Amino acid sequence: METTRRAMMAGALMAATAATLPQPAGQSLGNVARRRGIAFGTAMSRRAVAQDPAYASLVASQSTIMVPENELKWYAIRPDPTTIDYSAADDLLDWAEENRLAIRGHNLLWQVERRIPEWQKSFDFGPDPKRTARQMMVEHIERTCRRYASRIQSWDVVNEAIDPADGSLRTTSFSKAFGDSGEMVDLAFHLAKENLPASTELVYNDFMNWEPSNEKHRAGVLRLLEGFRKRNVPVHALGIQGHLGGGGTTGNTSGVGGFGAHDERAWRDFLDAVTAMNYRLLITEFDVNDRFAVAPVAERDAQIAAYAKAFLDVSLSYPQLHSVLLWGMSDNHTWLRGSGSGPRADGLPKRPCPYDDRLQPKPLREALIDALAAAPLRS
């Protein structure tokens, strides 16, 4: 029955994405990136594939890789203590493979209290909570890794374990039951290694960047990465989310084009330190939050493009950076218009993506093209 259901769903998704839309003149983002040895793509959802065939076609035409937006997160797979449901992830991976896209996994452990399943926050872990929590995590990671071992080439094993406020290791209801957040994070990577092919990339993923007030966050991530190496934890790469602009301030003039303050020297120092520890790099969730950009739409789009290109030019100058993924290809498919961020003061919709609501290219697309084309060739 499961095989039949998946075959029927895959056929429906293929029919949906058969609808095409006029593509912008010029090369696809994916092809430009591929010529430099870089994978390019975006997060994607099963709902977008099923309900917006034009968008699905755009994503497929511009990408060489994709990552499920929510479908592999713990709360999606395990909505309650007894349910285990991989159907949404299965359907989305089927669509990616039908469109010849490589696949990243996101994520096996999200170390943020508000992001763990609601049931986990009040779960009775019994008289030996550490044993129960450990068994729960082992079961989840083993089952998920083994299910997709041949289909997913890179995993965000642990997501956002560092508190940006002070650089400390976060705790959650789940890690409190486990008893030691650091031990739990290490175990997640060891479990992933044991249950995935040796070629699978194991990634620590976080949202530190080059903007003001990120100093403690960057320092905390460096301490975590240093600890992994000292303890021989199997971590291959740092995932840089690349959510830019959210910390900007109205009227800032120290950033590119008057939008988005940043510290390039500190960012280079951070990347130098990461790569010196022999970690690879990925940009995993790129977008530019224009909440604080004060300008007419056309000027705002230009500022976003300039700011993005400045960040990408620096980051892509490191040959260890091999993948760039967006967190939404068009403005009508961005998390930043939902609960992910506050509204703009003028009430206008945010425009953080390279395509607009009508799937037309914006200056950010050209900035991506230019930055990718100028990147050093990866071997």
JSON list of N, CA and C in Angstrom, two decimals, residues 109-156:
[
{"chain": "A", "resi": 109, "resn": "LEU", "atom": "N", "xyz": [18.70, 17.25, 14.92]},
{"chain": "A", "resi": 109, "resn": "LEU", "atom": "CA", "xyz": [18.52, 17.76, 16.28]},
{"chain": "A", "resi": 109, "resn": "LEU", "atom": "C", "xyz": [18.53, 19.28, 16.24]},
{"chain": "A", "resi": 110, "resn": "TRP", "atom": "N", "xyz": [17.41, 19.90, 16.65]},
{"chain": "A", "resi": 110, "resn": "TRP", "atom": "CA", "xyz": [17.32, 21.36, 16.70]},
{"chain": "A", "resi": 110, "resn": "TRP", "atom": "C", "xyz": [17.37, 21.76, 18.16]},
{"chain": "A", "resi": 111, "resn": "GLN", "atom": "N", "xyz": [18.45, 22.41, 18.54]},
{"chain": "A", "resi": 111, "resn": "GLN", "atom": "CA", "xyz": [18.73, 22.68, 19.94]},
{"chain": "A", "resi": 111, "resn": "GLN", "atom": "C", "xyz": [18.17, 24.05, 20.34]},
{"chain": "A", "resi": 112, "resn": "VAL", "atom": "N", "xyz": [16.88, 24.25, 20.12]},
{"chain": "A", "resi": 112, "resn": "VAL", "atom": "CA", "xyz": [16.19, 25.49, 20.49]},
{"chain": "A", "resi": 112, "resn": "VAL", "atom": "C", "xyz": [14.85, 25.10, 21.11]},
{"chain": "A", "resi": 113, "resn": "GLU", "atom": "N", "xyz": [14.57, 25.62, 22.30]},
{"chain": "A", "resi": 113, "resn": "GLU", "atom": "CA", "xyz": [13.38, 25.21, 23.04]},
{"chain": "A", "resi": 113, "resn": "GLU", "atom": "C", "xyz": [12.09, 25.39, 22.24]},
{"chain": "A", "resi": 114, "resn": "ARG", "atom": "N", "xyz": [11.93, 26.53, 21.60]},
{"chain": "A", "resi": 114, "resn": "ARG", "atom": "CA", "xyz": [10.66, 26.78, 20.91]},
{"chain": "A", "resi": 114, "resn": "ARG", "atom": "C", "xyz": [10.52, 25.96, 19.63]},
{"chain": "A", "resi": 115, "resn": "ARG", "atom": "N", "xyz": [11.60, 25.28, 19.20]},
{"chain": "A", "resi": 115, "resn": "ARG", "atom": "CA", "xyz": [11.54, 24.50, 17.97]},
{"chain": "A", "resi": 115, "resn": "ARG", "atom": "C", "xyz": [11.42, 23.00, 18.21]},
{"chain": "A", "resi": 116, "resn": "ILE", "atom": "N", "xyz": [11.54, 22.54, 19.45]},
{"chain": "A", "resi": 116, "resn": "ILE", "atom": "CA", "xyz": [11.34, 21.12, 19.69]},
{"chain": "A", "resi": 116, "resn": "ILE", "atom": "C", "xyz": [9.84, 20.84, 19.71]},
{"chain": "A", "resi": 117, "resn": "PRO", "atom": "N", "xyz": [9.41, 19.60, 19.47]},
{"chain": "A", "resi": 117, "resn": "PRO", "atom": "CA", "xyz": [7.98, 19.30, 19.47]},
{"chain": "A", "resi": 117, "resn": "PRO", "atom": "C", "xyz": [7.32, 19.70, 20.78]},
{"chain": "A", "resi": 118, "resn": "GLU", "atom": "N", "xyz": [6.10, 20.19, 20.72]},
{"chain": "A", "resi": 118, "resn": "GLU", "atom": "CA", "xyz": [5.39, 20.62, 21.93]},
{"chain": "A", "resi": 118, "resn": "GLU", "atom": "C", "xyz": [5.27, 19.49, 22.93]},
{"chain": "A", "resi": 119, "resn": "TRP", "atom": "N", "xyz": [5.00, 18.28, 22.44]},
{"chain": "A", "resi": 119, "resn": "TRP", "atom": "CA", "xyz": [4.82, 17.16, 23.37]},
{"chain": "A", "resi": 119, "resn": "TRP", "atom": "C", "xyz": [6.10, 16.86, 24.15]},
{"chain": "A", "resi": 120, "resn": "GLN", "atom": "N", "xyz": [7.24, 17.16, 23.55]},
{"chain": "A", "resi": 120, "resn": "GLN", "atom": "CA", "xyz": [8.51, 16.87, 24.20]},
{"chain": "A", "resi": 120, "resn": "GLN", "atom": "C", "xyz": [8.76, 17.77, 25.42]},
{"chain": "A", "resi": 121, "resn": "LYS", "atom": "N", "xyz": [8.13, 18.95, 25.41]},
{"chain": "A", "resi": 121, "resn": "LYS", "atom": "CA", "xyz": [8.35, 19.91, 26.49]},
{"chain": "A", "resi": 121, "resn": "LYS", "atom": "C", "xyz": [7.70, 19.47, 27.80]},
{"chain": "A", "resi": 122, "resn": "SER", "atom": "N", "xyz": [6.65, 18.65, 27.71]},
{"chain": "A", "resi": 122, "resn": "SER", "atom": "CA", "xyz": [5.97, 18.20, 28.92]},
{"chain": "A", "resi": 122, "resn": "SER", "atom": "C", "xyz": [6.00, 16.68, 29.05]},
{"chain": "A", "resi": 123, "resn": "PHE", "atom": "N", "xyz": [6.84, 16.03, 28.27]},
{"chain": "A", "resi": 123, "resn": "PHE", "atom": "CA", "xyz": [6.88, 14.57, 28.26]},
{"chain": "A", "resi": 123, "resn": "PHE", "atom": "C", "xyz": [7.41, 14.04, 29.59]},
{"chain": "A", "resi": 124, "resn": "ASP", "atom": "N", "xyz": [6.81, 12.95, 30.08]},
{"chain": "A", "resi": 124, "resn": "ASP", "atom": "CA", "xyz": [7.26, 12.30, 31.29]},
{"chain": "A", "resi": 124, "resn": "ASP", "atom": "C", "xyz": [8.38, 11.32, 30.93]},
{"chain": "A", "resi": 125, "resn": "PHE", "atom": "N", "xyz": [9.62, 11.71, 31.23]},
{"chain": "A", "resi": 125, "resn": "PHE", "atom": "CA", "xyz": [10.77, 10.87, 30.90]},
{"chain": "A", "resi": 125, "resn": "PHE", "atom": "C", "xyz": [11.03, 9.78, 31.95]},
{"chain": "A", "resi": 126, "resn": "GLY", "atom": "N", "xyz": [10.17, 9.70, 32.95]},
{"chain": "A", "resi": 126, "resn": "GLY", "atom": "CA", "xyz": [10.23, 8.60, 33.89]},
{"chain": "A", "resi": 126, "resn": "GLY", "atom": "C", "xyz": [11.32, 8.72, 34.92]},
{"chain": "A", "resi": 127, "resn": "PRO", "atom": "N", "xyz": [11.55, 7.60, 35.66]},
{"chain": "A", "resi": 127, "resn": "PRO", "atom": "CA", "xyz": [12.52, 7.64, 36.78]},
{"chain": "A", "resi": 127, "resn": "PRO", "atom": "C", "xyz": [13.98, 7.77, 36.33]},
{"chain": "A", "resi": 128, "resn": "ASP", "atom": "N", "xyz": [14.27, 7.42, 35.07]},
{"chain": "A", "resi": 128, "resn": "ASP", "atom": "CA", "xyz": [15.63, 7.55, 34.54]},
{"chain": "A", "resi": 128, "resn": "ASP", "atom": "C", "xyz": [15.56, 8.39, 33.27]},
{"chain": "A", "resi": 129, "resn": "PRO", "atom": "N", "xyz": [15.39, 9.72, 33.43]},
{"chain": "A", "resi": 129, "resn": "PRO", "atom": "CA", "xyz": [15.15, 10.57, 32.26]},
{"chain": "A", "resi": 129, "resn": "PRO", "atom": "C", "xyz": [16.27, 10.53, 31.23]},
{"chain": "A", "resi": 130, "resn": "LYS", "atom": "N", "xyz": [17.53, 10.43, 31.68]},
{"chain": "A", "resi": 130, "resn": "LYS", "atom": "CA", "xyz": [18.62, 10.41, 30.72]},
{"chain": "A", "resi": 130, "resn": "LYS", "atom": "C", "xyz": [18.53, 9.17, 29.83]},
{"chain": "A", "resi": 131, "resn": "ARG", "atom": "N", "xyz": [18.25, 8.03, 30.42]},
{"chain": "A", "resi": 131, "resn": "ARG", "atom": "CA", "xyz": [18.14, 6.80, 29.64]},
{"chain": "A", "resi": 131, "resn": "ARG", "atom": "C", "xyz": [17.00, 6.90, 28.64]},
{"chain": "A", "resi": 132, "resn": "THR", "atom": "N", "xyz": [15.86, 7.44, 29.07]},
{"chain": "A", "resi": 132, "resn": "THR", "atom": "CA", "xyz": [14.70, 7.57, 28.19]},
{"chain": "A", "resi": 132, "resn": "THR", "atom": "C", "xyz": [14.98, 8.55, 27.06]},
{"chain": "A", "resi": 133, "resn": "ALA", "atom": "N", "xyz": [15.56, 9.72, 27.40]},
{"chain": "A", "resi": 133, "resn": "ALA", "atom": "CA", "xyz": [15.86, 10.72, 26.38]},
{"chain": "A", "resi": 133, "resn": "ALA", "atom": "C", "xyz": [16.88, 10.18, 25.38]},
{"chain": "A", "resi": 134, "resn": "ARG", "atom": "N", "xyz": [17.89, 9.48, 25.88]},
{"chain": "A", "resi": 134, "resn": "ARG", "atom": "CA", "xyz": [18.91, 8.91, 25.00]},
{"chain": "A", "resi": 134, "resn": "ARG", "atom": "C", "xyz": [18.29, 7.90, 24.04]},
{"chain": "A", "resi": 135, "resn": "GLN", "atom": "N", "xyz": [17.44, 7.02, 24.56]},
{"chain": "A", "resi": 135, "resn": "GLN", "atom": "CA", "xyz": [16.79, 6.03, 23.71]},
{"chain": "A", "resi": 135, "resn": "GLN", "atom": "C", "xyz": [15.94, 6.70, 22.64]},
{"chain": "A", "resi": 136, "resn": "MET", "atom": "N", "xyz": [15.25, 7.77, 23.03]},
{"chain": "A", "resi": 136, "resn": "MET", "atom": "CA", "xyz": [14.40, 8.50, 22.09]},
{"chain": "A", "resi": 136, "resn": "MET", "atom": "C", "xyz": [15.24, 9.10, 20.96]},
{"chain": "A", "resi": 137, "resn": "MET", "atom": "N", "xyz": [16.37, 9.71, 21.31]},
{"chain": "A", "resi": 137, "resn": "MET", "atom": "CA", "xyz": [17.21, 10.32, 20.29]},
{"chain": "A", "resi": 137, "resn": "MET", "atom": "C", "xyz": [17.87, 9.27, 19.41]},
{"chain": "A", "resi": 138, "resn": "VAL", "atom": "N", "xyz": [18.35, 8.21, 20.01]},
{"chain": "A", "resi": 138, "resn": "VAL", "atom": "CA", "xyz": [18.97, 7.14, 19.23]},
{"chain": "A", "resi": 138, "resn": "VAL", "atom": "C", "xyz": [17.97, 6.58, 18.23]},
{"chain": "A", "resi": 139, "resn": "GLU", "atom": "N", "xyz": [16.76, 6.31, 18.68]},
{"chain": "A", "resi": 139, "resn": "GLU", "atom": "CA", "xyz": [15.75, 5.75, 17.78]},
{"chain": "A", "resi": 139, "resn": "GLU", "atom": "C", "xyz": [15.45, 6.71, 16.63]},
{"chain": "A", "resi": 140, "resn": "HIS", "atom": "N", "xyz": [15.29, 7.99, 16.94]},
{"chain": "A", "resi": 140, "resn": "HIS", "atom": "CA", "xyz": [14.93, 8.96, 15.89]},
{"chain": "A", "resi": 140, "resn": "HIS", "atom": "C", "xyz": [16.05, 9.11, 14.87]},
{"chain": "A", "resi": 141, "resn": "ILE", "atom": "N", "xyz": [17.28, 9.29, 15.33]},
{"chain": "A", "resi": 141, "resn": "ILE", "atom": "CA", "xyz": [18.38, 9.51, 14.39]},
{"chain": "A", "resi": 141, "resn": "ILE", "atom": "C", "xyz": [18.70, 8.25, 13.61]},
{"chain": "A", "resi": 142, "resn": "GLU", "atom": "N", "xyz": [18.72, 7.09, 14.27]},
{"chain": "A", "resi": 142, "resn": "GLU", "atom": "CA", "xyz": [18.99, 5.85, 13.55]},
{"chain": "A", "resi": 142, "resn": "GLU", "atom": "C", "xyz": [17.93, 5.60, 12.48]},
{"chain": "A", "resi": 143, "resn": "ARG", "atom": "N", "xyz": [16.68, 5.73, 12.84]},
{"chain": "A", "resi": 143, "resn": "ARG", "atom": "CA", "xyz": [15.60, 5.44, 11.90]},
{"chain": "A", "resi": 143, "resn": "ARG", "atom": "C", "xyz": [15.64, 6.40, 10.72]},
{"chain": "A", "resi": 144, "resn": "THR", "atom": "N", "xyz": [15.83, 7.70, 11.00]},
{"chain": "A", "resi": 144, "resn": "THR", "atom": "CA", "xyz": [15.81, 8.70, 9.93]},
{"chain": "A", "resi": 144, "resn": "THR", "atom": "C", "xyz": [17.02, 8.55, 9.02]},
{"chain": "A", "resi": 145, "resn": "CYS", "atom": "N", "xyz": [18.19, 8.38, 9.60]},
{"chain": "A", "resi": 145, "resn": "CYS", "atom": "CA", "xyz": [19.40, 8.24, 8.78]},
{"chain": "A", "resi": 145, "resn": "CYS", "atom": "C", "xyz": [19.33, 7.00, 7.90]},
{"chain": "A", "resi": 146, "resn": "ARG", "atom": "N", "xyz": [18.92, 5.89, 8.46]},
{"chain": "A", "resi": 146, "resn": "ARG", "atom": "CA", "xyz": [18.88, 4.66, 7.68]},
{"chain": "A", "resi": 146, "resn": "ARG", "atom": "C", "xyz": [17.84, 4.73, 6.57]},
{"chain": "A", "resi": 147, "resn": "ARG", "atom": "N", "xyz": [16.74, 5.42, 6.83]},
{"chain": "A", "resi": 147, "resn": "ARG", "atom": "CA", "xyz": [15.70, 5.52, 5.80]},
{"chain": "A", "resi": 147, "resn": "ARG", "atom": "C", "xyz": [16.20, 6.26, 4.56]},
{"chain": "A", "resi": 148, "resn": "TYR", "atom": "N", "xyz": [17.02, 7.30, 4.78]},
{"chain": "A", "resi": 148, "resn": "TYR", "atom": "CA", "xyz": [17.44, 8.15, 3.67]},
{"chain": "A", "resi": 148, "resn": "TYR", "atom": "C", "xyz": [18.93, 8.04, 3.36]},
{"chain": "A", "resi": 149, "resn": "ALA", "atom": "N", "xyz": [19.56, 6.96, 3.82]},
{"chain": "A", "resi": 149, "resn": "ALA", "atom": "CA", "xyz": [21.01, 6.83, 3.70]},
{"chain": "A", "resi": 149, "resn": "ALA", "atom": "C", "xyz": [21.51, 6.96, 2.27]},
{"chain": "A", "resi": 150, "resn": "SER", "atom": "N", "xyz": [20.76, 6.44, 1.31]},
{"chain": "A", "resi": 150, "resn": "SER", "atom": "CA", "xyz": [21.20, 6.46, -0.08]},
{"chain": "A", "resi": 150, "resn": "SER", "atom": "C", "xyz": [20.70, 7.67, -0.85]},
{"chain": "A", "resi": 151, "resn": "ARG", "atom": "N", "xyz": [19.92, 8.54, -0.20]},
{"chain": "A", "resi": 151, "resn": "ARG", "atom": "CA", "xyz": [19.25, 9.62, -0.93]},
{"chain": "A", "resi": 151, "resn": "ARG", "atom": "C", "xyz": [19.74, 11.02, -0.53]},
{"chain": "A", "resi": 152, "resn": "ILE", "atom": "N", "xyz": [20.29, 11.16, 0.65]},
{"chain": "A", "resi": 152, "resn": "ILE", "atom": "CA", "xyz": [20.69, 12.48, 1.15]},
{"chain": "A", "resi": 152, "resn": "ILE", "atom": "C", "xyz": [22.21, 12.53, 1.28]},
{"chain": "A", "resi": 153, "resn": "GLN", "atom": "N", "xyz": [22.82, 13.54, 0.65]},
{"chain": "A", "resi": 153, "resn": "GLN", "atom": "CA", "xyz": [24.27, 13.60, 0.58]},
{"chain": "A", "resi": 153, "resn": "GLN", "atom": "C", "xyz": [24.90, 14.43, 1.69]},
{"chain": "A", "resi": 154, "resn": "SER", "atom": "N", "xyz": [24.11, 15.24, 2.38]},
{"chain": "A", "resi": 154, "resn": "SER", "atom": "CA", "xyz": [24.63, 16.14, 3.40]},
{"chain": "A", "resi": 154, "resn": "SER", "atom": "C", "xyz": [23.54, 16.39, 4.43]},
{"chain": "A", "resi": 155, "resn": "TRP", "atom": "N", "xyz": [23.88, 16.32, 5.71]},
{"chain": "A", "resi": 155, "resn": "TRP", "atom": "CA", "xyz": [22.90, 16.49, 6.78]},
{"chain": "A", "resi": 155, "resn": "TRP", "atom": "C", "xyz": [23.30, 17.62, 7.72]},
{"chain": "A", "resi": 156, "resn": "ASP", "atom": "N", "xyz": [22.35, 18.50, 8.04]},
{"chain": "A", "resi": 156, "resn": "ASP", "atom": "CA", "xyz": [22.47, 19.36, 9.21]},
{"chain": "A", "resi": 156, "resn": "ASP", "atom": "C", "xyz": [22.15, 18.48, 10.41]}
]
